[in-house]
PDB file of C-alpha atoms in Angstrom:
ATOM      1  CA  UNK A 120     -20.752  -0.532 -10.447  1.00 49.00           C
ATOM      2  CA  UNK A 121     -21.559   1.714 -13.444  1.00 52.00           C
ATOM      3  CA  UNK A 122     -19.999   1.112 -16.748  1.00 51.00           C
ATOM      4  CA  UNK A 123     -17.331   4.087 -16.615  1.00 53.00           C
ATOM      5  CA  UNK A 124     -16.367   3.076 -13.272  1.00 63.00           C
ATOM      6  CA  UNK A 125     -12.577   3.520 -13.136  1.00 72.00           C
ATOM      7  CA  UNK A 126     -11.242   2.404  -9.927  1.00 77.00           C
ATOM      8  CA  UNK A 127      -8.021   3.291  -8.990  1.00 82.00           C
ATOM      9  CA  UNK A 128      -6.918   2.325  -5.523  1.00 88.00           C
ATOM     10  CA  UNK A 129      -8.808   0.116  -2.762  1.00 92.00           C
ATOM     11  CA  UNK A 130      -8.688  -0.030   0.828  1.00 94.00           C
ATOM     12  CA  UNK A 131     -10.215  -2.183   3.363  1.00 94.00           C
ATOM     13  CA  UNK A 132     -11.264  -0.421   6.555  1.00 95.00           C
ATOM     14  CA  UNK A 133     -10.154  -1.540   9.850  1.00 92.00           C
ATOM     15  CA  UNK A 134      -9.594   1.624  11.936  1.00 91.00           C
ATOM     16  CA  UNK A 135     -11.294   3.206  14.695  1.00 93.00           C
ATOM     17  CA  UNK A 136     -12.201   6.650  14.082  1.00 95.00           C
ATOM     18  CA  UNK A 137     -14.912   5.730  11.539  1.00 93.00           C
ATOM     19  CA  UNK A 138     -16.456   2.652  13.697  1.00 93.00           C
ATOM     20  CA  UNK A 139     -19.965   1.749  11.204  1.00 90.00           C
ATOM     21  CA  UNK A 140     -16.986   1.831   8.182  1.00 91.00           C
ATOM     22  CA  UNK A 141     -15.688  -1.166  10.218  1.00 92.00           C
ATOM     23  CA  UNK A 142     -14.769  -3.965   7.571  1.00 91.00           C
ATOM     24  CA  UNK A 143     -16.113  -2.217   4.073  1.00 92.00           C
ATOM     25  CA  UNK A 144     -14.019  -1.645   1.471  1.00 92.00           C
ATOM     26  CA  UNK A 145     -12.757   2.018   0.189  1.00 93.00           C
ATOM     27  CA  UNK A 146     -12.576   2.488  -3.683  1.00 90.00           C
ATOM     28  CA  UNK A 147     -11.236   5.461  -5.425  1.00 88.00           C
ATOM     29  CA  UNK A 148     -12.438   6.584  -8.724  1.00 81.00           C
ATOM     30  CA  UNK A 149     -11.286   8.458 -11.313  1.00 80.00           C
ATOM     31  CA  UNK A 150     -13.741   8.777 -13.246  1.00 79.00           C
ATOM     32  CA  UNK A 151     -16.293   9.265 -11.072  1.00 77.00           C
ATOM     33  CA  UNK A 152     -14.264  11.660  -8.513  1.00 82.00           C
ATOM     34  CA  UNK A 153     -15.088  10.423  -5.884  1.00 84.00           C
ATOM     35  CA  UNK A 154     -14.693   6.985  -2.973  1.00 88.00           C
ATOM     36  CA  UNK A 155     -17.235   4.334  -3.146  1.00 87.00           C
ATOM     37  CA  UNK A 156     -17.569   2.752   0.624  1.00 89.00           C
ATOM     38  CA  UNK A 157     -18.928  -0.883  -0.017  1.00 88.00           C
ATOM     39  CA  UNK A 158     -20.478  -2.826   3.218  1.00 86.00           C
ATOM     40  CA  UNK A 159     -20.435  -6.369   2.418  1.00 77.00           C
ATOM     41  CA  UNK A 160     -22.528  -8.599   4.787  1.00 74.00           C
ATOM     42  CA  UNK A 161     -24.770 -11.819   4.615  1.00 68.00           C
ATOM     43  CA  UNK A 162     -24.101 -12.340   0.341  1.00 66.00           C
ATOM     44  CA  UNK A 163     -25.405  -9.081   0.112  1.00 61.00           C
ATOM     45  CA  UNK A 164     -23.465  -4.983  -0.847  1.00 64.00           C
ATOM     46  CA  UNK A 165     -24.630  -1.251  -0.432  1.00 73.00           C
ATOM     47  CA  UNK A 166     -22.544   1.169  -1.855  1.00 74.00           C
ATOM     48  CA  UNK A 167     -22.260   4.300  -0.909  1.00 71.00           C
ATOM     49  CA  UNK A 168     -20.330   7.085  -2.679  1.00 71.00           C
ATOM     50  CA  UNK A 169     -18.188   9.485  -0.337  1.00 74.00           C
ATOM     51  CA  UNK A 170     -16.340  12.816  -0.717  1.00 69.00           C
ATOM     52  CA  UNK A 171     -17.704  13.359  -4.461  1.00 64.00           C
ATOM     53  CA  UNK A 172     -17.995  17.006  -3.739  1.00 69.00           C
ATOM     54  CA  UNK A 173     -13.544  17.054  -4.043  1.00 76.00           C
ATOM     55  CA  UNK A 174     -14.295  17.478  -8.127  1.00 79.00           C
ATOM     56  CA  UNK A 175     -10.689  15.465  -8.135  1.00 83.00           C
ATOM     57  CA  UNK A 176      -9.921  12.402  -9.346  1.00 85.00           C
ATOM     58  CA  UNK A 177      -8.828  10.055  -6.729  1.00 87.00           C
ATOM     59  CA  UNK A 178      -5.864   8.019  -7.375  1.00 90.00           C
ATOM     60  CA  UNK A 179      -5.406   6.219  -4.292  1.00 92.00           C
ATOM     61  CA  UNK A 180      -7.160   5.632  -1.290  1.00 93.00           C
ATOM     62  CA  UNK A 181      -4.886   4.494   2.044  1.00 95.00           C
ATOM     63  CA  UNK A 182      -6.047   3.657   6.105  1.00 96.00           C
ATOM     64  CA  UNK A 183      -3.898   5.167   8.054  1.00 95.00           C
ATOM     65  CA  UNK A 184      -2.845   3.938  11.580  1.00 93.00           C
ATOM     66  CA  UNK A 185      -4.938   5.591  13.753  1.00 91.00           C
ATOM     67  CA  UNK A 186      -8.045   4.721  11.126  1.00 95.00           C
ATOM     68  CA  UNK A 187      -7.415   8.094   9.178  1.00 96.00           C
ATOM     69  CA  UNK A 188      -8.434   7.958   5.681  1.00 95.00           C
ATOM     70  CA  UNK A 189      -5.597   9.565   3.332  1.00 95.00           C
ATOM     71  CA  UNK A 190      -6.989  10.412  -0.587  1.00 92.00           C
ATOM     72  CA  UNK A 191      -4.503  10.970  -3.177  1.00 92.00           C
ATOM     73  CA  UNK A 192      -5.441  13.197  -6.447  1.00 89.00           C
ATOM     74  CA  UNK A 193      -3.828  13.771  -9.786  1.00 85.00           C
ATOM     75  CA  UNK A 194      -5.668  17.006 -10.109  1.00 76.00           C
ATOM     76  CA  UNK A 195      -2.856  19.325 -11.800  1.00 80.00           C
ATOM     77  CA  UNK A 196      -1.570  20.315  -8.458  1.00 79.00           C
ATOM     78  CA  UNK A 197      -2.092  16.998  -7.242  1.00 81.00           C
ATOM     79  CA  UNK A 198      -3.147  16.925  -3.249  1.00 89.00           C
ATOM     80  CA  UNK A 199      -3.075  14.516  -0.390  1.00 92.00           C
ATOM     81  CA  UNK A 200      -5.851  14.929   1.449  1.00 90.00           C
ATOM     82  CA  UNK A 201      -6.645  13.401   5.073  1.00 93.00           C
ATOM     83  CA  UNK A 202      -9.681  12.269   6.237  1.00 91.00           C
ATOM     84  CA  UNK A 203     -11.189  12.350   9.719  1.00 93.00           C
ATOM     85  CA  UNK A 204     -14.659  12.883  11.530  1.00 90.00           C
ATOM     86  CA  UNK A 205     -15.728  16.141  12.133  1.00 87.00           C
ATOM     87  CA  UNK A 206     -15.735  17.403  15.601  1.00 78.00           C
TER      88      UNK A 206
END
């Protein structure tokens, strides 16, 4: 991770409604603004950044129960943001 990497909440995918996120891990950032998705298989990681384009900081990063993804900001008015595929 990069030296100013601030993480701020962490999630560990197990839903259904993103099935190749199936077992990485979800980090917020707040510095960064954005969710790092980390696959972790075989001693190796690939990290991928996700939603960057918010311009928030993320403060927390949740699974929901139906395998939603749920993004919490501390932008001054603050949002909760849900997260599924696109249709």
């Amino acid at each position: 991770m990069d030296a100013l990497y601030c993480p701020s909440g962490i999630a560990l995918y197990s839903g259904e409604l993103f099935p190749q996120w199936q077992g990485d891990i979800l980090i917020g950032a707040l510095v960064n603004n954005e969710v790092r998705r980390v696959r972790l298989s075989n001693n190796a990681s690939d990290v991928e950044g996700l939603f960057g384009e918010l311009d928030e900081r993320i403060r927390d990063v949740r699974v929901g129960p139906e395998g939603e993804v749920y993004l919490l900001t501390d932008s001054s008015e603050g949002r909760l943001l849900r997260v599924v595929p696109a249709k």
